[in-house]
Amino acid sequence: MTQEKKQEFTRRLSCCNRGEMIVIIYDILFAYLDDGIQAKEAGNYEDFKKAVGLSQQVICRLMDDLDFSYEISNSLFSEYQFVNQLLSMAICKNTSKNLCDAKKVLKNLYDAFVEASRQDTSEPLMSNTQQVVAGMTYQKGSLTETLQDSESSRGFLA
């Protein structure tokens, strides 16, 4: 994953609410799966293995965060286990086909979480973060981002 992509995810996480958080986690997972597919196409097994391992970490995180007081969590857990097995088989068989299959399985869940996040009107999870405003200002053909209220105190006060 590129440094620019990491910064984008960090920016999105700093201003998201609960519903958007899960969508961002899925976006990170898809980015790792895409990295694995690209590494396999380039013939780089070490990067392929690393990307699949990072994908598995995200899947494990999703499984750990399930609240089993809700009935749907059992179904989600089963799907996450299946995806984790696909990822393990991808490394064993040294093939990216399993990564594509994992993406197909997760795509339906992703679409459902996107729709649910649109209905979530809760407050952002983080406070005291800088507001980022992006737009076309004074530079032809490039996006300029401006941090608002950058002089204020952020984080913990001691």
PDB file of C-alpha atoms in Angstrom:
ATOM      1  CA  MET A   1       0.000   0.000   0.000  1.00  0.00           C
ATOM      2  CA  THR A   2       1.384   3.387  -0.940  1.00  0.00           C
ATOM      3  CA  GLN A   3       2.075   6.102   1.595  1.00  0.00           C
ATOM      4  CA  GLU A   4      -0.525   8.286  -0.121  1.00  0.00           C
ATOM      5  CA  LYS A   5      -3.177   5.584   0.352  1.00  0.00           C
ATOM      6  CA  LYS A   6      -2.251   5.258   4.033  1.00  0.00           C
ATOM      7  CA  GLN A   7      -2.636   9.008   4.490  1.00  0.00           C
ATOM      8  CA  GLU A   8      -6.036   8.884   2.793  1.00  0.00           C
ATOM      9  CA  PHE A   9      -7.217   6.141   5.157  1.00  0.00           C
ATOM     10  CA  THR A  10      -5.840   8.042   8.156  1.00  0.00           C
ATOM     11  CA  ARG A  11      -7.666  11.181   7.073  1.00  0.00           C
ATOM     12  CA  ARG A  12     -10.912   9.283   6.603  1.00  0.00           C
ATOM     13  CA  LEU A  13     -10.563   7.537   9.981  1.00  0.00           C
ATOM     14  CA  SER A  14     -10.015  10.833  11.788  1.00  0.00           C
ATOM     15  CA  CYS A  15     -13.481  12.122  10.891  1.00  0.00           C
ATOM     16  CA  CYS A  16     -15.628   8.987  10.562  1.00  0.00           C
ATOM     17  CA  ASN A  17     -18.498   7.751  12.684  1.00  0.00           C
ATOM     18  CA  ARG A  18     -19.227   4.143  13.683  1.00  0.00           C
ATOM     19  CA  GLY A  19     -20.900   3.208  10.412  1.00  0.00           C
ATOM     20  CA  GLU A  20     -18.187   4.697   8.256  1.00  0.00           C
ATOM     21  CA  MET A  21     -15.470   2.979  10.304  1.00  0.00           C
ATOM     22  CA  ILE A  22     -16.435  -0.497   9.119  1.00  0.00           C
ATOM     23  CA  VAL A  23     -16.580   0.708   5.503  1.00  0.00           C
ATOM     24  CA  ILE A  24     -13.050   2.103   5.836  1.00  0.00           C
ATOM     25  CA  ILE A  25     -11.826  -1.190   7.323  1.00  0.00           C
ATOM     26  CA  TYR A  26     -13.265  -3.009   4.314  1.00  0.00           C
ATOM     27  CA  ASP A  27     -11.573  -0.492   1.989  1.00  0.00           C
ATOM     28  CA  ILE A  28      -8.252  -1.223   3.706  1.00  0.00           C
ATOM     29  CA  LEU A  29      -8.881  -4.955   3.300  1.00  0.00           C
ATOM     30  CA  PHE A  30      -9.621  -4.539  -0.417  1.00  0.00           C
ATOM     31  CA  ALA A  31      -6.446  -2.475  -0.826  1.00  0.00           C
ATOM     32  CA  TYR A  32      -4.379  -5.277   0.732  1.00  0.00           C
ATOM     33  CA  LEU A  33      -6.089  -7.877  -1.469  1.00  0.00           C
ATOM     34  CA  ASP A  34      -5.343  -5.757  -4.548  1.00  0.00           C
ATOM     35  CA  ASP A  35      -1.710  -5.459  -3.422  1.00  0.00           C
ATOM     36  CA  GLY A  36      -1.554  -9.244  -3.185  1.00  0.00           C
ATOM     37  CA  ILE A  37      -3.006  -9.717  -6.655  1.00  0.00           C
ATOM     38  CA  GLN A  38      -0.557  -7.192  -8.119  1.00  0.00           C
ATOM     39  CA  ALA A  39       2.393  -8.816  -6.344  1.00  0.00           C
ATOM     40  CA  LYS A  40       1.397 -12.232  -7.678  1.00  0.00           C
ATOM     41  CA  GLU A  41       1.105 -10.853 -11.223  1.00  0.00           C
ATOM     42  CA  ALA A  42       4.569  -9.324 -10.833  1.00  0.00           C
ATOM     43  CA  GLY A  43       5.922 -12.663  -9.601  1.00  0.00           C
ATOM     44  CA  ASN A  44       6.976 -11.290  -6.219  1.00  0.00           C
ATOM     45  CA  TYR A  45       6.106 -14.062  -3.741  1.00  0.00           C
ATOM     46  CA  GLU A  46       7.369 -12.244  -0.646  1.00  0.00           C
ATOM     47  CA  ASP A  47       5.178  -9.187  -1.274  1.00  0.00           C
ATOM     48  CA  PHE A  48       2.288 -11.518  -2.138  1.00  0.00           C
ATOM     49  CA  LYS A  49       2.700 -13.352   1.165  1.00  0.00           C
ATOM     50  CA  LYS A  50       2.977 -10.072   3.067  1.00  0.00           C
ATOM     51  CA  ALA A  51      -0.186  -8.632   1.488  1.00  0.00           C
ATOM     52  CA  VAL A  52      -2.146 -11.813   2.204  1.00  0.00           C
ATOM     53  CA  GLY A  53      -0.892 -11.785   5.808  1.00  0.00           C
ATOM     54  CA  LEU A  54      -2.031  -8.178   6.249  1.00  0.00           C
ATOM     55  CA  SER A  55      -5.406  -9.111   4.745  1.00  0.00           C
ATOM     56  CA  GLN A  56      -5.708 -11.924   7.263  1.00  0.00           C
ATOM     57  CA  GLN A  57      -4.939  -9.506  10.098  1.00  0.00           C
ATOM     58  CA  VAL A  58      -7.808  -7.284   8.971  1.00  0.00           C
ATOM     59  CA  ILE A  59     -10.157 -10.299   8.759  1.00  0.00           C
ATOM     60  CA  CYS A  60      -9.118 -11.370  12.265  1.00  0.00           C
ATOM     61  CA  ARG A  61      -9.798  -7.839  13.484  1.00  0.00           C
ATOM     62  CA  LEU A  62     -13.277  -7.964  11.976  1.00  0.00           C
ATOM     63  CA  MET A  63     -13.919 -11.328  13.667  1.00  0.00           C
ATOM     64  CA  ASP A  64     -12.639 -10.070  17.032  1.00  0.00           C
ATOM     65  CA  ASP A  65     -14.908  -7.020  16.928  1.00  0.00           C
ATOM     66  CA  LEU A  66     -18.149  -8.932  16.372  1.00  0.00           C
ATOM     67  CA  ASP A  67     -20.800  -8.554  19.066  1.00  0.00           C
ATOM     68  CA  PHE A  68     -22.362 -11.998  19.446  1.00  0.00           C
ATOM     69  CA  SER A  69     -25.373 -10.631  21.296  1.00  0.00           C
ATOM     70  CA  TYR A  70     -26.711  -9.976  17.777  1.00  0.00           C
ATOM     71  CA  GLU A  71     -27.763 -13.010  15.754  1.00  0.00           C
ATOM     72  CA  ILE A  72     -26.157 -11.761  12.525  1.00  0.00           C
ATOM     73  CA  SER A  73     -22.721 -11.909  14.126  1.00  0.00           C
ATOM     74  CA  ASN A  74     -22.737 -15.705  13.835  1.00  0.00           C
ATOM     75  CA  SER A  75     -23.292 -15.469  10.070  1.00  0.00           C
ATOM     76  CA  LEU A  76     -20.619 -12.812   9.705  1.00  0.00           C
ATOM     77  CA  PHE A  77     -18.181 -14.908  11.731  1.00  0.00           C
ATOM     78  CA  SER A  78     -18.750 -17.881   9.408  1.00  0.00           C
ATOM     79  CA  GLU A  79     -18.160 -15.731   6.323  1.00  0.00           C
ATOM     80  CA  TYR A  80     -15.011 -14.218   7.814  1.00  0.00           C
ATOM     81  CA  GLN A  81     -13.715 -17.699   8.658  1.00  0.00           C
ATOM     82  CA  PHE A  82     -14.356 -18.817   5.089  1.00  0.00           C
ATOM     83  CA  VAL A  83     -12.489 -15.784   3.717  1.00  0.00           C
ATOM     84  CA  ASN A  84      -9.616 -16.453   6.110  1.00  0.00           C
ATOM     85  CA  GLN A  85      -9.427 -20.037   4.800  1.00  0.00           C
ATOM     86  CA  LEU A  86      -9.383 -18.723   1.223  1.00  0.00           C
ATOM     87  CA  LEU A  87      -6.472 -16.466   2.111  1.00  0.00           C
ATOM     88  CA  SER A  88      -4.583 -19.315   3.763  1.00  0.00           C
ATOM     89  CA  MET A  89      -5.109 -21.481   0.685  1.00  0.00           C
ATOM     90  CA  ALA A  90      -3.851 -18.637  -1.520  1.00  0.00           C
ATOM     91  CA  ILE A  91      -0.496 -18.780   0.239  1.00  0.00           C
ATOM     92  CA  CYS A  92      -0.374 -22.600   0.220  1.00  0.00           C
ATOM     93  CA  LYS A  93      -1.269 -22.876  -3.465  1.00  0.00           C
ATOM     94  CA  ASN A  94       0.621 -19.698  -4.430  1.00  0.00           C
ATOM     95  CA  THR A  95      -2.319 -18.400  -6.449  1.00  0.00           C
ATOM     96  CA  SER A  96      -4.216 -15.143  -6.599  1.00  0.00           C
ATOM     97  CA  LYS A  97      -7.478 -16.844  -7.621  1.00  0.00           C
ATOM     98  CA  ASN A  98      -8.389 -17.285  -3.961  1.00  0.00           C
ATOM     99  CA  LEU A  99      -7.858 -13.562  -3.398  1.00  0.00           C
ATOM    100  CA  CYS A 100     -10.319 -12.787  -6.188  1.00  0.00           C
ATOM    101  CA  ASP A 101     -12.788 -15.246  -4.654  1.00  0.00           C
ATOM    102  CA  ALA A 102     -12.367 -13.565  -1.263  1.00  0.00           C
ATOM    103  CA  LYS A 103     -13.090 -10.182  -2.832  1.00  0.00           C
ATOM    104  CA  LYS A 104     -16.300 -11.554  -4.364  1.00  0.00           C
ATOM    105  CA  VAL A 105     -17.477 -12.905  -1.019  1.00  0.00           C
ATOM    106  CA  LEU A 106     -16.673  -9.654   0.779  1.00  0.00           C
ATOM    107  CA  LYS A 107     -18.184  -7.405  -1.903  1.00  0.00           C
ATOM    108  CA  ASN A 108     -21.775  -8.231  -0.909  1.00  0.00           C
ATOM    109  CA  LEU A 109     -21.015  -7.533   2.748  1.00  0.00           C
ATOM    110  CA  TYR A 110     -19.254  -4.307   1.780  1.00  0.00           C
ATOM    111  CA  ASP A 111     -22.280  -3.088  -0.182  1.00  0.00           C
ATOM    112  CA  ALA A 112     -24.532  -3.811   2.806  1.00  0.00           C
ATOM    113  CA  PHE A 113     -22.240  -1.931   5.195  1.00  0.00           C
ATOM    114  CA  VAL A 114     -22.041   1.040   2.805  1.00  0.00           C
ATOM    115  CA  GLU A 115     -25.827   1.251   2.763  1.00  0.00           C
ATOM    116  CA  ALA A 116     -25.998   0.940   6.554  1.00  0.00           C
ATOM    117  CA  SER A 117     -23.359   3.656   6.996  1.00  0.00           C
ATOM    118  CA  ARG A 118     -25.440   6.076   4.934  1.00  0.00           C
ATOM    119  CA  GLN A 119     -28.207   5.720   7.506  1.00  0.00           C
ATOM    120  CA  ASP A 120     -25.864   6.244  10.478  1.00  0.00           C
ATOM    121  CA  THR A 121     -26.152   9.780  11.818  1.00  0.00           C
ATOM    122  CA  SER A 122     -23.971   9.330  14.907  1.00  0.00           C
ATOM    123  CA  GLU A 123     -21.222  11.755  15.868  1.00  0.00           C
ATOM    124  CA  PRO A 124     -17.612  11.249  14.693  1.00  0.00           C
ATOM    125  CA  LEU A 125     -15.625   8.858  16.876  1.00  0.00           C
ATOM    126  CA  MET A 126     -12.651  11.205  17.246  1.00  0.00           C
ATOM    127  CA  SER A 127     -12.764  14.726  18.573  1.00  0.00           C
ATOM    128  CA  ASN A 128     -10.116  17.456  18.504  1.00  0.00           C
ATOM    129  CA  THR A 129      -9.057  16.525  14.982  1.00  0.00           C
ATOM    130  CA  GLN A 130      -8.151  18.907  12.222  1.00  0.00           C
ATOM    131  CA  GLN A 131     -10.807  19.525   9.634  1.00  0.00           C
ATOM    132  CA  VAL A 132      -9.557  18.931   6.090  1.00  0.00           C
ATOM    133  CA  VAL A 133     -11.078  20.942   3.270  1.00  0.00           C
ATOM    134  CA  ALA A 134     -10.233  19.824  -0.255  1.00  0.00           C
ATOM    135  CA  GLY A 135     -10.962  21.647  -3.466  1.00  0.00           C
ATOM    136  CA  MET A 136      -9.624  23.169  -6.631  1.00  0.00           C
ATOM    137  CA  THR A 137      -8.059  26.428  -5.509  1.00  0.00           C
ATOM    138  CA  TYR A 138      -5.497  28.400  -7.467  1.00  0.00           C
ATOM    139  CA  GLN A 139      -3.828  25.351  -9.014  1.00  0.00           C
ATOM    140  CA  LYS A 140      -4.875  24.088 -12.380  1.00  0.00           C
ATOM    141  CA  GLY A 141      -5.277  20.341 -12.506  1.00  0.00           C
ATOM    142  CA  SER A 142      -4.308  19.522  -8.918  1.00  0.00           C
ATOM    143  CA  LEU A 143      -6.212  19.063  -5.706  1.00  0.00           C
ATOM    144  CA  THR A 144      -5.236  21.322  -2.841  1.00  0.00           C
ATOM    145  CA  GLU A 145      -6.004  20.333   0.732  1.00  0.00           C
ATOM    146  CA  THR A 146      -6.182  22.847   3.526  1.00  0.00           C
ATOM    147  CA  LEU A 147      -6.184  22.087   7.243  1.00  0.00           C
ATOM    148  CA  GLN A 148      -8.663  24.212   9.153  1.00  0.00           C
ATOM    149  CA  ASP A 149      -8.028  25.354  12.690  1.00  0.00           C
ATOM    150  CA  SER A 150      -4.420  24.107  12.616  1.00  0.00           C
ATOM    151  CA  GLU A 151      -3.380  26.488  15.393  1.00  0.00           C
ATOM    152  CA  SER A 152      -5.671  24.963  18.020  1.00  0.00           C
ATOM    153  CA  SER A 153      -4.613  22.406  20.598  1.00  0.00           C
ATOM    154  CA  ARG A 154      -5.207  18.782  19.604  1.00  0.00           C
ATOM    155  CA  GLY A 155      -4.927  15.599  21.590  1.00  0.00           C
ATOM    156  CA  PHE A 156      -4.303  15.355  25.316  1.00  0.00           C
ATOM    157  CA  LEU A 157      -3.739  18.384  27.499  1.00  0.00           C
ATOM    158  CA  ALA A 158      -1.350  17.880  30.380  1.00  0.00           C
TER     159      ALA A 158
END
